DNA sequence: GGACATTACGTGTTACGTAAAAATG
DNA sequence: CATTTTTACGTAACACGTAATGTCC
């Protein structure tokens, strides 16, 4: 199982096209075809259906493995690179949209600037997988990721890579809905009551996939998609009745956009969690200082 | 980072010799030399000191990554193979020495034989890493691994591979010592009190490395080594005063070998835990049935 | 000097690109 | 029929083995 082949496989699967993958990876279409043939003959399974190009059942399974494997490979390389290079005088922080706006984090950054005035600090916001990947690859020094977790648990999104994590903040979650929604006056409602409601899927802010995971159901099908990352817009959409969305109460309350109701989730006991995670910290590096401050 | 090179690297590191690695892997010494040169030039780091051959600091770091990566690679292949092949009519269980002898497990096996009389059951006992590796590679259908964990925690040894685990049994632990040991009459003693005592290191049964991890110390240096897997022998050694050892009370009490004292560990709150773990279970497979029974 | 790792060099295999053929919608 | 994948084939790079050279105990 050559990582090279794995990489083109995930690219092909993502783009749904040999030719497109060839362009992106800088190969010929023919090369891609040969690589996929080689991979399939190595594993003795058909991984892709052609025309249209889509992963088979086995291919889908392989995709689940391929990501973490490639990530770990990158992480190993990045880790060794970090050992060699001199500790940099800059700090690049990656975060998901909802992970920002933490008082604790802003405070720690301020303290860091006081301690190490010379380090240039960069904050880069992106979707969850990109942040995780960036940290594993060493492109980001630390990552701040938010997500839903069971009451006591941590996100444990680091299972796929050799990263360390620490909880930074925790908040209750609530369903955002128009003020005139029939359930708007209730204080708390079991999440299950909303399984068949109209939901907004905002993959980069409040992804329904996570809600499904927490509720252990296949429900919560998207009726509306919001592909941006702006919380204010999302809340406005929910307030206008386009669909429900689940947000941390701390954040939803903060955004004073128009009129909306926020109903706490009574059950299951889920919380919105923010975690800081990072690879092996080099003693004395800005990232290590920041982690110590949180 | 070619897995091929990674594999020879770990082999070279393990054997401490290019020539020996060449023999084991079926290559020429020259090939090994070239492969290591290629890996080092790829990563731009010296990984091995020669004469004697031993990993450098960077090499040691890479070794920490290499194991999990290679394991995951094997696991992916095994997972796809399991999808393709017809569900086998046999069940191969791997376990660590102390994981056997569980009433619950024996009962589940009996129930399994009643439900599926035709399946041939094989139990294979081996050291922890071999069991984990075997399950990840699909050579073992399920693994039963024991180890020390903090009171509420699980072993979480599955972090390196895409495996699922479930707790099966839990027992208190105690220090085994001769009956005439000065502390033998005590009911419970903090583990820290034994940091500088004579300890038996039995890597395959009661490894000191794990005790160190639980106690968060560098102490517990081995004064005696027992490389077998037989609990009775180990207890006899401890009873004869060759050194202390830490065993689950359930098991130590069971072995009626000679005279020995068993002093419960007062602190930290650690337990001996047995977990069943496995890759993706195929519906209807013997392994799935067994997991359902536990 | 002996055991072991490195370098040099020749060879077979692999992996890609170009180009033609096949297949699918 | 157009788009896209597959196959055929030539070439360049690669990886290994043999053998010679170097190096440390």
XYZ file of C-alpha atoms (C1' of nucleotides) in Angstrom:
638
model
C 0.000 0.000 0.000
C 2.007 2.901 -1.311
C 1.069 6.266 0.266
C 1.541 7.803 -3.120
C -1.267 5.706 -4.520
C -3.344 6.381 -1.424
C -2.970 10.088 -1.962
C -4.148 9.955 -5.554
C -6.963 7.664 -4.492
C -8.336 10.150 -1.988
C -7.943 12.932 -4.522
C -9.804 10.977 -7.182
C -12.523 10.101 -4.711
C -12.837 13.707 -3.607
C -12.984 15.128 -7.108
C -14.949 12.271 -8.598
C -12.799 12.302 -11.694
C -9.511 10.860 -12.873
C -8.792 13.795 -15.138
C -9.461 16.384 -12.458
C -7.241 14.514 -10.017
C -4.537 14.372 -12.675
C -4.667 18.123 -13.114
C -4.571 18.780 -9.378
C -1.704 16.392 -8.739
C 0.282 17.310 -11.821
C 0.046 13.937 -13.511
C -1.395 12.689 -16.758
C -4.840 11.137 -16.782
C -3.188 7.941 -17.915
C -0.876 7.945 -14.905
C -3.853 8.246 -12.567
C -5.559 5.389 -14.303
C -2.468 3.250 -13.944
C -2.054 4.159 -10.297
C -5.620 3.247 -9.476
C -5.251 0.003 -11.372
C -2.083 -0.718 -9.406
C -3.795 0.005 -6.087
C -6.796 -2.116 -6.925
C -4.654 -4.993 -8.094
C -2.535 -4.705 -4.945
C -5.561 -4.866 -2.665
C -7.456 -7.193 -4.970
C -10.620 -5.127 -4.600
C -12.441 -2.737 -6.857
C -12.185 0.608 -5.126
C -13.945 2.850 -7.603
C -16.925 2.620 -9.860
C -16.233 4.430 -13.115
C -18.665 6.640 -14.937
C -19.512 8.176 -12.701
C -16.373 7.861 -10.609
C -17.432 7.076 -7.068
C -15.923 4.884 -4.364
C -17.288 1.388 -3.953
C -18.104 0.074 -0.498
C -14.536 -1.147 -0.131
C -13.262 2.146 -1.481
C -15.253 4.053 1.095
C -13.738 1.915 3.796
C -10.264 2.536 2.475
C -10.937 6.256 2.490
C -11.557 6.081 6.228
C -8.096 4.656 6.675
C -6.305 6.719 4.074
C -6.869 10.096 5.675
C -5.393 9.253 9.058
C -2.528 7.357 7.480
C -1.508 10.195 5.210
C -1.930 12.623 8.064
C 0.303 10.604 10.323
C 2.878 10.362 7.636
C 2.895 14.105 7.256
C 2.939 14.503 11.014
C 6.021 12.328 11.331
C 7.832 14.355 8.708
C 6.759 17.626 10.337
C 7.807 16.378 13.750
C 11.298 15.558 12.556
C 11.493 18.866 10.752
C 10.583 20.669 13.969
C 13.401 18.866 15.751
C 15.934 20.023 13.227
C 14.925 23.576 12.599
C 15.649 26.276 15.107
C 12.608 27.310 17.154
C 10.829 29.887 15.085
C 10.120 33.401 16.234
C 6.564 33.286 15.030
C 3.361 31.626 16.090
C 0.706 30.475 13.692
C -2.603 29.597 15.302
C -5.285 27.772 13.379
C -8.852 27.767 14.584
C -12.348 26.855 13.583
C -14.825 29.747 13.297
C -16.540 29.160 16.629
C -13.308 28.606 18.526
C -12.363 32.256 18.392
C -13.951 34.841 20.620
C -12.866 33.114 23.794
C -12.001 35.480 26.581
C -9.533 32.956 27.936
C -7.783 32.641 24.625
C -7.594 36.337 23.936
C -6.159 36.809 27.406
C -3.530 34.146 26.892
C -2.524 35.699 23.593
C -2.153 39.045 25.308
C -0.006 37.483 28.014
C 2.084 35.828 25.354
C 2.679 39.110 23.581
C 3.775 40.586 26.890
C 6.238 37.779 27.502
C 7.513 37.467 23.949
C 6.933 40.837 22.283
C 8.957 39.913 19.215
C 6.997 36.943 18.004
C 4.705 37.586 15.090
C 1.305 36.032 15.736
C -0.888 34.840 12.912
C -4.410 33.514 13.310
C -5.817 31.470 10.485
C -9.459 30.431 10.488
C -10.625 27.395 8.580
C -12.813 24.321 8.676
C -12.104 21.612 11.215
C -10.257 19.143 8.997
C -7.958 21.819 7.635
C -6.982 22.937 11.105
C -6.290 19.397 12.220
C -4.315 18.694 9.088
C -2.370 21.905 9.367
C -1.299 21.178 12.912
C -0.329 17.622 12.080
C 1.720 18.832 9.158
C 3.424 21.481 11.201
C 2.025 24.332 9.106
C 0.198 25.513 12.193
C 1.889 25.650 15.580
C -1.294 25.116 17.535
C -4.922 24.536 16.675
C -8.081 25.603 18.435
C -10.964 23.364 17.500
C -14.553 23.466 18.654
C -17.142 20.777 18.516
C -19.878 18.943 20.373
C -19.066 16.416 23.055
C -20.910 14.462 25.699
C -21.077 16.339 28.987
C -17.865 15.073 30.616
C -15.972 14.057 27.514
C -13.408 15.793 25.422
C -13.543 16.066 21.675
C -10.983 13.340 21.095
C -10.554 14.391 17.523
C -6.896 13.760 17.984
C -7.354 10.032 17.689
C -6.188 10.180 14.114
C -2.923 11.939 14.691
C -0.224 11.993 17.333
C -1.325 15.247 18.868
C -1.890 16.409 22.412
C -4.973 18.329 23.396
C -6.241 20.318 26.332
C -9.716 21.640 27.001
C -9.967 25.398 26.921
C -13.607 26.274 27.181
C -16.987 24.666 27.516
C -20.480 25.984 26.960
C -24.027 24.727 26.945
C -25.740 24.456 23.589
C -29.127 25.596 22.457
C -31.328 25.424 19.399
C -31.711 28.719 17.584
C -35.187 29.364 16.144
C -37.547 32.228 15.233
C -39.216 33.948 18.130
C -42.632 32.847 16.910
C -41.689 29.191 16.696
C -44.256 27.010 18.502
C -41.590 25.710 20.867
C -39.817 29.009 21.343
C -41.182 29.622 24.814
C -39.909 26.357 26.258
C -36.868 26.492 28.505
C -35.310 23.205 27.483
C -36.266 20.508 25.026
C -34.867 17.055 24.277
C -32.900 17.146 21.057
C -34.790 14.135 19.796
C -37.947 16.240 19.486
C -36.290 18.075 16.596
C -35.231 15.065 14.559
C -37.684 15.787 11.786
C -37.605 19.556 11.911
C -36.151 21.809 9.211
C -32.462 22.157 9.975
C -29.777 24.352 8.524
C -26.614 22.489 7.712
C -23.628 24.771 8.142
C -20.759 22.329 7.639
C -18.101 24.785 8.738
C -19.879 26.182 11.770
C -22.594 23.884 13.088
C -22.483 20.679 11.060
C -25.491 18.413 11.295
C -23.238 15.394 11.041
C -22.012 16.113 14.527
C -25.515 16.482 15.872
C -26.400 13.144 14.370
C -23.391 11.572 16.009
C -24.337 12.964 19.407
C -27.968 11.954 19.039
C -27.058 8.574 17.601
C -29.580 8.840 14.829
C -29.796 9.222 11.078
C -32.265 12.078 11.370
C -31.570 15.781 11.262
C -31.573 15.882 7.491
C -30.590 19.267 6.086
C -33.382 21.428 4.649
C -31.143 24.417 4.044
C -27.406 24.771 3.581
C -25.218 27.602 4.729
C -21.677 27.255 3.473
C -20.207 30.333 5.064
C -18.581 30.696 8.456
C -20.272 33.774 9.790
C -22.261 33.155 12.925
C -24.253 36.337 12.645
C -25.545 35.370 9.218
C -26.352 31.900 10.413
C -28.351 33.141 13.360
C -30.177 35.573 11.098
C -31.141 32.718 8.811
C -32.420 30.692 11.721
C -34.290 33.695 13.080
C -35.949 34.149 9.690
C -37.313 30.624 9.904
C -35.167 28.998 7.236
C -34.288 26.258 9.645
C -32.921 25.428 13.068
C -29.319 25.436 14.098
C -27.492 24.357 17.217
C -25.019 26.774 18.735
C -23.218 27.282 22.017
C -25.398 29.446 24.235
C -22.434 31.616 25.156
C -21.980 32.578 21.551
C -25.582 32.726 20.432
C -26.472 35.045 23.284
C -23.588 37.288 22.403
C -24.653 37.906 18.850
C -27.405 40.476 19.221
C -28.788 39.945 15.768
C -32.499 40.548 15.356
C -35.005 38.510 17.246
C -34.534 34.863 17.821
C -35.270 32.322 20.508
C -32.662 30.065 22.040
C -33.941 26.858 23.576
C -31.552 24.887 25.700
C -31.087 21.219 24.863
C -32.406 19.135 27.731
C -31.146 15.833 26.508
C -28.713 14.322 25.717
C -26.287 16.202 27.902
C -24.058 17.672 25.260
C -21.741 20.618 25.479
C -19.847 22.766 23.061
C -16.192 22.300 23.708
C -13.092 24.138 22.596
C -9.759 22.386 22.693
C -6.247 23.521 22.061
C -4.074 20.931 20.447
C -0.572 20.703 19.120
C 2.218 18.340 18.162
C 5.292 17.846 20.281
C 6.084 21.230 21.724
C 9.610 22.427 21.566
C 10.773 23.800 24.872
C 10.918 27.564 24.724
C 8.924 27.833 21.517
C 6.068 30.354 21.382
C 3.597 27.489 21.077
C 4.866 25.952 24.304
C 4.535 29.292 26.079
C 0.989 29.696 24.855
C 0.011 26.212 25.963
C 1.450 26.939 29.402
C -0.712 30.062 29.657
C -3.950 28.188 29.013
C 8.382 8.753 3.443
C 8.109 5.348 1.887
C 6.690 2.710 4.263
C 9.157 0.275 2.798
C 12.031 2.365 4.064
C 10.256 2.862 7.358
C 9.973 -0.882 7.783
C 13.651 -1.482 7.197
C 14.450 1.417 9.489
C 12.578 -0.092 12.415
C 14.144 -3.455 11.689
C 17.626 -1.982 11.616
C 16.942 -0.077 14.813
C 15.590 -3.176 16.511
C 18.470 -5.407 15.462
C 21.150 -2.774 15.769
C 22.770 -3.946 12.582
C 22.414 -3.392 8.858
C 23.579 -6.904 8.016
C 21.190 -8.563 10.448
C 18.314 -6.501 9.112
C 19.324 -7.467 5.587
C 19.183 -11.138 6.487
C 15.815 -10.815 8.213
C 14.261 -8.829 5.383
C 15.840 -10.799 2.569
C 17.943 -7.990 1.172
C 21.636 -7.397 0.691
C 23.551 -5.328 3.217
C 24.172 -2.859 0.443
C 20.464 -2.487 -0.210
C 19.838 -1.715 3.435
C 22.598 0.845 3.420
C 21.113 2.486 0.349
C 17.635 2.476 1.814
C 18.780 4.132 5.010
C 20.734 6.683 3.024
C 17.631 7.379 0.957
C 15.469 7.810 4.060
C 17.984 10.090 5.724
C 18.386 12.195 2.619
C 14.609 12.390 2.233
C 14.120 13.610 5.794
C 17.387 15.508 5.816
C 18.271 14.151 9.239
C 20.755 11.593 10.443
C 18.625 8.816 11.859
C 21.253 6.304 12.877
C 24.681 6.427 14.401
C 26.867 3.736 12.865
C 29.297 1.559 14.768
C 27.529 0.779 16.852
C 24.246 1.136 14.976
C 21.815 2.976 17.228
C 19.082 5.523 16.544
C 19.945 9.176 16.966
C 17.567 11.455 18.815
C 15.696 12.147 15.591
C 15.744 8.455 14.772
C 14.188 7.618 18.113
C 11.461 10.124 17.422
C 10.812 8.635 14.019
C 10.564 5.198 15.587
C 7.660 6.434 17.699
C 5.820 7.359 14.527
C 6.878 4.423 12.409
C 5.255 1.722 14.509
C 1.744 3.183 14.458
C 2.022 4.125 10.805
C 3.044 0.666 9.690
C 0.405 -0.839 11.933
C -2.311 1.325 10.460
C -1.196 0.456 6.998
C -1.464 -3.215 7.813
C -4.782 -2.607 9.512
C -6.205 -0.944 6.424
C -5.158 -3.843 4.253
C -6.546 -6.346 6.742
C -9.799 -4.423 6.978
C -10.322 -4.494 3.239
C -9.388 -8.157 3.153
C -12.019 -8.899 5.796
C -14.620 -7.144 3.665
C -13.829 -9.280 0.681
C -13.359 -12.693 2.189
C -16.298 -14.728 3.326
C -16.809 -14.694 7.088
C -14.570 -17.428 8.383
C -15.815 -20.352 10.396
C -13.074 -19.991 12.938
C -12.224 -17.636 15.740
C -8.689 -16.747 16.726
C -8.398 -14.988 20.052
C -5.174 -13.355 21.107
C -4.551 -12.486 24.718
C -1.916 -11.358 27.120
C -0.973 -13.825 29.878
C -2.988 -12.163 32.626
C -6.043 -11.610 30.456
C -6.962 -15.294 30.531
C -8.561 -16.904 33.541
C -11.548 -14.586 33.469
C -14.772 -16.242 34.511
C -16.693 -13.854 32.269
C -14.583 -14.675 29.271
C -14.679 -18.424 29.771
C -18.437 -18.185 30.102
C -18.788 -16.183 26.919
C -16.656 -18.668 25.049
C -18.867 -21.478 26.305
C -21.955 -19.607 25.175
C -20.351 -19.029 21.809
C -19.650 -22.726 21.396
C -23.261 -23.445 22.211
C -24.492 -20.965 19.607
C -21.956 -21.794 16.921
C -20.791 -25.337 17.590
C -18.915 -25.575 14.328
C -16.441 -22.762 14.742
C -12.959 -23.797 15.678
C -11.661 -21.620 18.496
C -7.984 -20.874 18.903
C -6.469 -18.970 21.781
C -3.019 -17.527 21.287
C -1.135 -16.012 24.209
C 1.554 -13.447 23.641
C 3.006 -10.155 24.800
C 0.911 -7.017 24.565
C 2.381 -5.517 21.398
C 2.066 -8.781 19.506
C -1.606 -9.084 20.391
C -2.317 -5.509 19.350
C -0.399 -5.957 16.132
C -2.079 -9.253 15.390
C -5.542 -7.795 15.756
C -4.689 -4.767 13.654
C -3.309 -7.010 10.946
C -6.323 -9.269 11.016
C -4.322 -12.299 12.070
C -6.340 -12.338 15.267
C -10.103 -11.833 15.260
C -10.215 -10.313 18.717
C -7.665 -9.447 21.356
C -7.905 -9.538 25.122
C -5.363 -7.225 26.678
C -4.722 -6.491 30.318
C -2.938 -3.585 31.876
C -2.998 -0.946 34.571
C -5.272 2.039 34.354
C -6.408 4.870 36.578
C -9.525 3.971 38.530
C -12.189 5.142 36.099
C -10.200 5.025 32.910
C -9.858 2.440 30.222
C -6.588 1.209 28.812
C -6.794 3.256 25.651
C -4.056 1.251 24.043
C -6.043 1.430 20.871
C -4.911 4.966 20.192
C -2.427 3.730 17.652
C -4.775 1.691 15.536
C -8.349 1.944 14.336
C -9.710 -0.569 16.795
C -12.722 -0.648 19.068
C -12.454 -1.749 22.656
C -14.752 -2.699 25.488
C -13.917 -3.266 29.118
C -14.387 -6.834 30.249
C -13.063 -7.078 33.773
C -11.505 -4.960 36.444
C -9.641 -5.869 39.601
C -7.772 -4.164 42.368
C -4.022 -4.538 42.406
C -1.661 -5.431 45.182
C 2.047 -5.755 45.795
C 3.246 -9.318 46.188
C 5.989 -9.810 48.773
C 7.384 -12.418 51.159
C 5.351 -13.078 54.269
C 8.173 -11.851 56.468
C 8.557 -8.549 54.654
C 8.529 -5.638 57.107
C 5.464 -4.163 55.457
C 3.656 -7.447 54.906
C 1.165 -6.929 57.719
C -0.125 -3.603 56.362
C -3.518 -3.587 54.691
C -2.788 -0.937 52.081
C 0.246 1.115 51.235
C 0.855 4.016 48.850
C 2.728 2.804 45.820
C 5.205 5.637 46.213
C 6.571 3.996 49.344
C 8.011 1.262 47.151
C 9.806 3.449 44.632
C 13.237 2.389 45.788
C 12.438 -1.196 46.709
C 13.737 -4.256 44.878
C 11.304 -4.915 42.027
C 10.973 -7.782 39.621
C 10.532 -6.656 36.053
C 8.395 -9.159 34.183
C 7.915 -7.360 30.860
C 5.327 -9.805 29.598
C 3.264 -10.098 32.772
C 3.759 -7.176 35.136
C 6.012 -4.659 33.404
C 7.585 -1.999 35.582
C 7.278 0.495 32.753
C 3.546 0.542 33.308
C 3.930 1.043 37.031
C 6.220 3.954 36.360
C 3.661 5.444 34.025
C 0.891 5.152 36.598
C 3.056 6.544 39.374
C 4.469 9.251 37.144
C 8.005 8.638 38.265
C 11.308 7.349 36.996
C 11.719 5.054 39.976
C 10.875 1.371 40.228
C 14.146 0.319 38.684
C 14.324 -3.426 38.074
C 16.498 -5.470 40.422
C 15.487 -8.808 38.952
C 14.115 -9.801 35.594
C 11.633 -12.525 34.838
C 11.150 -13.014 31.143
C 8.561 -15.762 31.274
C 4.794 -15.457 31.349
C 3.896 -17.816 34.158
C 2.179 -16.123 37.056
C 2.813 -18.967 39.458
C 6.567 -18.741 38.927
C 6.470 -14.998 39.269
C 4.626 -15.125 42.566
C 7.023 -17.790 43.814
C 9.950 -15.506 42.998
C 8.341 -12.635 44.829
C 7.506 -14.884 47.768
C 11.141 -15.969 47.921
C 12.181 -12.347 48.327
C 13.813 -11.782 44.947
C 11.770 -8.667 44.526
C 8.303 -7.181 44.538
C 5.724 -7.420 41.813
C 2.342 -5.846 41.251
C -0.528 -8.125 40.321
C -4.316 -8.005 40.250
C -5.594 -9.184 43.611
C -8.124 -11.449 41.947
C -5.359 -13.384 40.280
C -2.754 -13.287 42.997
C -5.182 -14.622 45.561
C -6.149 -17.425 43.238
C -2.657 -18.783 42.808
C -2.138 -20.785 45.977
C 1.606 -20.960 45.649
C 3.545 -21.096 48.864
C 3.389 -18.306 51.335
C 3.290 -14.722 50.273
C 1.746 -11.484 51.387
C -0.415 -9.299 49.216
C -0.627 -5.648 50.166
C -3.248 -3.562 48.469
C -2.131 -0.349 46.818
C -3.655 2.595 48.659
C -2.601 5.233 46.223
C -2.785 6.127 43.391
C -6.144 4.562 42.632
C -5.113 2.138 39.943
C -6.868 -0.955 38.749
C -5.985 -3.895 36.623
C -8.164 -3.809 33.575
C -8.949 -6.316 30.863
C -10.291 -5.103 27.554
C -11.574 -6.874 24.511
C -10.743 -5.147 21.282
C -11.206 -5.802 17.636
C -11.299 -4.235 14.200
C -14.514 -3.684 12.301
C -16.698 -6.645 13.100
C -18.419 -8.363 10.280
C -22.066 -8.991 10.998
C -22.600 -12.650 11.791
C -18.936 -13.434 12.227
C -17.885 -15.452 15.294
C -15.979 -12.431 16.571
C -19.124 -10.305 16.447
C -21.058 -12.961 18.331
C -18.406 -13.140 21.000
C -18.329 -9.392 21.434
C -22.103 -9.388 21.814
C -21.849 -11.974 24.588
C -19.442 -9.885 26.652
C 42.655 -8.195 10.026
C 37.983 -9.001 10.472
C 33.450 -7.548 10.579
C 30.643 -4.214 8.927
C 28.992 -0.153 6.411
C 29.611 2.595 2.095
C 30.343 3.481 -2.704
C 30.507 2.200 -7.679
C 28.449 0.155 -11.330
C 25.570 -2.866 -14.157
C 20.853 -4.601 -14.882
C 16.099 -5.482 -14.547
C 11.880 -3.430 -13.145
C 8.911 0.259 -12.386
C 6.451 4.527 -13.330
C 5.510 8.030 -16.042
C 4.257 10.527 -20.589
C 2.621 10.281 -25.337
C -0.593 8.482 -28.211
C -4.050 5.461 -29.779
C -8.131 2.690 -28.594
C -12.241 1.641 -26.063
C -16.243 2.684 -23.518
C -20.093 5.234 -21.708
C -23.752 8.571 -21.528
C -20.331 12.237 -30.823
C -17.918 14.081 -27.025
C -15.934 13.210 -22.914
C -13.373 10.246 -20.114
C -11.074 6.048 -18.957
C -8.155 2.295 -20.546
C -4.464 0.175 -23.057
C -0.049 0.159 -25.702
C 4.443 1.395 -25.978
C 8.821 3.993 -25.528
C 11.891 6.181 -22.243
C 13.872 7.682 -18.117
C 14.456 6.913 -13.366
C 14.834 3.871 -9.691
C 16.090 -0.014 -6.719
C 18.416 -3.873 -6.101
C 22.511 -7.173 -6.494
C 27.437 -7.851 -7.236
C 31.667 -6.341 -6.219
C 35.083 -3.235 -4.813
C 36.351 0.248 -1.383
C 36.313 2.335 2.980
C 36.188 2.407 8.127
C 36.053 1.324 12.825
C 37.037 -1.994 16.650
